[in-house]
Coordinates of C-alpha atoms in Angstrom, one line a residue:
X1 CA 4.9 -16.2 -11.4
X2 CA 4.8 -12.9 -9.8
X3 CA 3.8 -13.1 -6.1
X4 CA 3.3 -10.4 -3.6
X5 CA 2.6 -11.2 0.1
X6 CA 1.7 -8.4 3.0
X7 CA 2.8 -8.5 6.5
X8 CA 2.3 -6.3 9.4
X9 CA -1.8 -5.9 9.7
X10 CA -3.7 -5.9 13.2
X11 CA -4.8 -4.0 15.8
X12 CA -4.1 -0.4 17.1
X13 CA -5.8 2.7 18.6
X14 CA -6.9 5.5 17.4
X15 CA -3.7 7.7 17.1
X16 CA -1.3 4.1 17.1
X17 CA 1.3 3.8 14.0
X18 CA 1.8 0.3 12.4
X19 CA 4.1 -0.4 9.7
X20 CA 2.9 -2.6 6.8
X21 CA 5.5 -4.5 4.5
X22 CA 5.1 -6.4 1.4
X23 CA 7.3 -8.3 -0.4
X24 CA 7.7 -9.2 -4.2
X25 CA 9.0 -12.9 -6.0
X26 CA 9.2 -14.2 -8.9
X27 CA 10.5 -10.9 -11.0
X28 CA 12.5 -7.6 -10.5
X29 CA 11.0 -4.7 -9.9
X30 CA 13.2 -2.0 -9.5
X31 CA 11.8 -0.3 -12.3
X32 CA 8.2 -1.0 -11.3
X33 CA 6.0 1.3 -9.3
X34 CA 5.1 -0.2 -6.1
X35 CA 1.6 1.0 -4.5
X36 CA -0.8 0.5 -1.4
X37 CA -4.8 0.4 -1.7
X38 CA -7.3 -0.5 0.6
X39 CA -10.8 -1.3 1.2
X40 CA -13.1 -0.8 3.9
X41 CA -16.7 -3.0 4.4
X42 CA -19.3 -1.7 1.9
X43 CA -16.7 0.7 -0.4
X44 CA -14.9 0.4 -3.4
X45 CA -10.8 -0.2 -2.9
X46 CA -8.7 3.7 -3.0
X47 CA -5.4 4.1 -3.7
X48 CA -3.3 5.5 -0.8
X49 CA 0.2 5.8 -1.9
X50 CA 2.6 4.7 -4.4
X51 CA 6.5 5.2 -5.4
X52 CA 8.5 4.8 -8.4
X53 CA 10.7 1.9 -8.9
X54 CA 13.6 5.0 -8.0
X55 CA 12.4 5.2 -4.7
X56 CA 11.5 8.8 -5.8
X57 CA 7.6 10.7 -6.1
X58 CA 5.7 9.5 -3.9
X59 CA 2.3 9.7 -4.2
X60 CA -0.4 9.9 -2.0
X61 CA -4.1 10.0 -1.4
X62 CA -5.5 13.1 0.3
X63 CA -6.8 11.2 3.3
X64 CA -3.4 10.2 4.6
X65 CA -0.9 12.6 3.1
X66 CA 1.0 13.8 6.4
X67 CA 0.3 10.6 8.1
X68 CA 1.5 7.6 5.9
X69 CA 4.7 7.3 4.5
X70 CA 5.6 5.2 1.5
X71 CA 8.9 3.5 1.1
X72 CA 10.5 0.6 -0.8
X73 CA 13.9 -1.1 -0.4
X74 CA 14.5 -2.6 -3.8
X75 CA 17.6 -5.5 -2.2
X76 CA 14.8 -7.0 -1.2
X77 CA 12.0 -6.0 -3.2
X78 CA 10.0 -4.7 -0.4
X79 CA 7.8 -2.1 -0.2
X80 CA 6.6 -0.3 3.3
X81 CA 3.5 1.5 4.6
X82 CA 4.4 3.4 7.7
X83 CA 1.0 4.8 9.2
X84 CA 1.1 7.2 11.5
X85 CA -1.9 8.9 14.0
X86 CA -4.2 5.8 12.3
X87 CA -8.3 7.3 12.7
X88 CA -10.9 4.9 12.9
X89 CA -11.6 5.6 9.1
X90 CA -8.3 4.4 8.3
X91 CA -9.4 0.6 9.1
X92 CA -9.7 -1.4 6.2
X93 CA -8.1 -4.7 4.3
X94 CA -4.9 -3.1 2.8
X95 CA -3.4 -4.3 -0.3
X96 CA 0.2 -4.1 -1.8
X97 CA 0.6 -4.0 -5.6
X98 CA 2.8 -3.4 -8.4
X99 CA 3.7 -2.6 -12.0
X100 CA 1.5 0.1 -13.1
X101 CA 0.3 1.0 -16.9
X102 CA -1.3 4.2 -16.4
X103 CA -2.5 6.7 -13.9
X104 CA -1.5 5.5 -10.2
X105 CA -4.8 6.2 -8.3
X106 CA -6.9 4.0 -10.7
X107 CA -6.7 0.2 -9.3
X108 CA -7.4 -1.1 -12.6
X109 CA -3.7 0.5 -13.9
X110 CA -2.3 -1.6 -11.4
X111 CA -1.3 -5.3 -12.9
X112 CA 0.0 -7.6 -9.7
X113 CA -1.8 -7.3 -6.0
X114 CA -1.0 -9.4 -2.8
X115 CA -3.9 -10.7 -0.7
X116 CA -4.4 -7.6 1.8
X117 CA -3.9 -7.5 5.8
X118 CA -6.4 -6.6 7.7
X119 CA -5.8 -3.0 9.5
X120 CA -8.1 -2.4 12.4
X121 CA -8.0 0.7 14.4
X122 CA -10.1 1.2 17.7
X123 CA -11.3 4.9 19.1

């Protein structure tokens, strides 16, 4: 059974970095895509970056290319979200999934997802 559990959520300021990890059992994934979404109150959940099982093309969303940073260490099949200058927009529940079958900004491509962290950030 595939399990995927976050780490790393809280609270920062406005312009604070946190680093969010998230770590995957019960398979191996170094050939699977490994991806971050998030959702804030009242939206639907948006991808905001992913990264081939390689380590290789990452991806990101508009909103935090330049700030977040996508990275995965598959020893330990772990994938990292390194945010950087968080905004106030950026606070949201963030959640860590894996094994895409199609297009990576579409959460419904996306097959395993953890249970989200909470991301807060303050002005």
């Amino acid at each position: 059974q595939v399990q995927l559990v976050e780490s790393g959520g809280g609270l920062v300021q406005a312009g604070g970095s946190l680093r969010l990890s998230c770590a995957a059992s019960g398979g191996t994934f170094s050939g699977d895509a490994m991806g971050w979404f998030r959702q804030a109150p009242g939206l639907e959940r948006e991808f905001v970056g992913a990264i081939a099982g390689s380590g290789s093309l990452p991806q990101y969303a508009d909103s935090v290319k330049g700030r977040f940073i996508v990275s995965r260490e598959n020893a330990k099949n772990t994938v990292y979200l390194q945010m950087n200058s968080l905004k106030p927009e950026d606070t949201a529940v963030y959640y860590c999934t894996i094994s895409p079958r199609g297009s990576w900004i579409l959460d419904v491509s996306w097959r395993y997802w953890g249970q989200g962290t909470q991301v807060t950030v303050s002005s």
